[in-house]
């Protein structure tokens, strides 16, 4: 069996290991520490830095293909591996579009994919660039770091361009951060279209899901997106397959989308971000689809025929579990299992810290409201215990 | 999280690791070699012999509970661990009934569980014991080694007690093998009832399945057992839960059953064998039930509330993949995935040898015949390639 190397030892690599065990594919992980989420559960772990070309080179030796748990490996390093003959999947050329938001916007807009208006921010006069953009497109505007952001980090909404906003732009730019500015899109909700593409060019699309964010962090995923217009769902899948094809992508592609339009009118789609790896919006597929996104990613990376994306239930709801104040989660774990024997709990082996993603739960069912409540109860209880959290109190 | 130690590095430990990753439970494995199926995929592997008390003692240090991938750990060793305060689940007292077929038969018969007639074989005059038993119960009779058998090994059917059979009895007994003799049961088919029991006494029963054996090896599992009388299915589940309760078992219990009776008359049940661990007849639960048997076993061992055993599809068919003559399975793997994107392939990381169990495949569907054909095609093709096997040719 070919060996797959995954750079990064987070929960995505951890869950990829579960799929690799089933497929019989040996998975090697490059982790920063033996306490990393995936390092705790893999047999073949190399300790090293994803920012070190030497570590990457030594890691790649003996791997038949290399893939990534995150977007933070410098593009130049991936190019150097490619030049040395390492099969990097996705390639540096494709991955760049998930690493640099400006590159992504330029490429996608040129290809006619629906994107919000955007502009680069010239570091020599950042304020002038933002003001000119706001004059053309109106306020608020969205300021983004072109690289390095995740989970809401690296994104700022500028409401007024008043003194505070102006200071923020100048200070961020002064720190050397590469910035861009985008139109603020009033959206109805956020969707995600997850597809896979293999080197042969085979593509496979999962049902389009709704992602519910809170404070920039994905809290819930509803699969399929409830009430989504069939045409729009098909358009989202086509759009994601088309982007994968144009970028000659190998592996998974998650396209985060805004569904625009009022509550009555039919909506439209705008691309928000791209991810080229297993994605939080696809965790529901472990139980909710015939082939999990983790297995699908491995199949794509190895140029194996892709698996069926057929859903296994009418509705699947995934809720992220965030750390609460009490690090001793085990008693709460027992409660959740006793309360709902059919809810599936996934823990990432991470130390509990307030607000940190430490796992997720999945519920499946025929009734969306009930399924959603089951997932939310489990996630809230794991975080807060019997006191439950503000969200639950709000609902009560 | 509590640490679970599993003695034995076979495919059951390997698949338990997949479940342990999801639960966030650290799994430690005692393997005979780093090339063992589970050792290839676990982070915490200790190399040692399950027959060495010193190895077992050192393995158990730091584990919150110990469980087993097979029945071959000497009972006296498990007792010694228990005396030292190690939580062994199942206990030596319970496990003995899966280790010694005579002990099992005596205990179950005394408790009124339906068993075939049986008798010990006195090593001082083995032939006399077998002849006396045959005189009372008729021929053929089944000769069994009381310990150490698996996959049809350790079981001999004596048709006539002619010269060959007599030589066999004397030579087996002469080798020091402890023997017993049983009534030969003409059965309609074989069933398996899989249940779990936790230290609190919580029980959970999976749907009763039909197991299809060939040459003493399980080839197919049909879940649920097609056309099984509802009363009989409930009786099988009750029987298994009752055995678990009586033996104060913790973990999984698979009760292999004969369904007796003609094709028209309602059948009855007879207990064939017991296993106290994840069992081949339960591999279908990975995709086919809300909680896999591997997760369920861990939950029981840790005294966590048990998970839902609800099936996820109308029919699930599991077929074992045996090694063929050609060890290069990868091209056949590709074919199987391309042929049926929804079939799930599980490989155990074992070297391919003719007739060796190297994996299994699972298919799910609404139509039993079609689902069964999908699983059989995948398993046959993985073994034989385009020539396919004798079984397929027979069907053609």
Short mmCIF file of C-alpha atoms in Angstrom, two decimals, chain A residues 17 37 71-72 87 91 168 287 298 339 363 373 382:
data_model
loop_
_atom_site.label_atom_id
_atom_site.label_comp_id
_atom_site.label_asym_id
_atom_site.label_seq_id
_atom_site.Cartn_x
_atom_site.Cartn_y
_atom_site.Cartn_z
CA UNK A 17 -6.01 8.36 10.56
CA UNK A 37 -4.00 15.66 18.35
CA UNK A 71 -2.70 25.84 4.86
CA UNK A 72 0.35 27.15 6.68
CA UNK A 87 3.90 14.25 -5.21
CA UNK A 91 0.02 21.07 -5.58
CA UNK A 168 -6.58 49.71 13.07
CA UNK A 287 -21.63 9.27 10.03
CA UNK A 298 -7.18 9.89 0.95
CA UNK A 339 -28.88 11.32 27.73
CA UNK A 363 -26.76 13.65 15.43
CA UNK A 373 -31.56 20.21 19.40
CA UNK A 382 -20.01 19.13 27.15
#
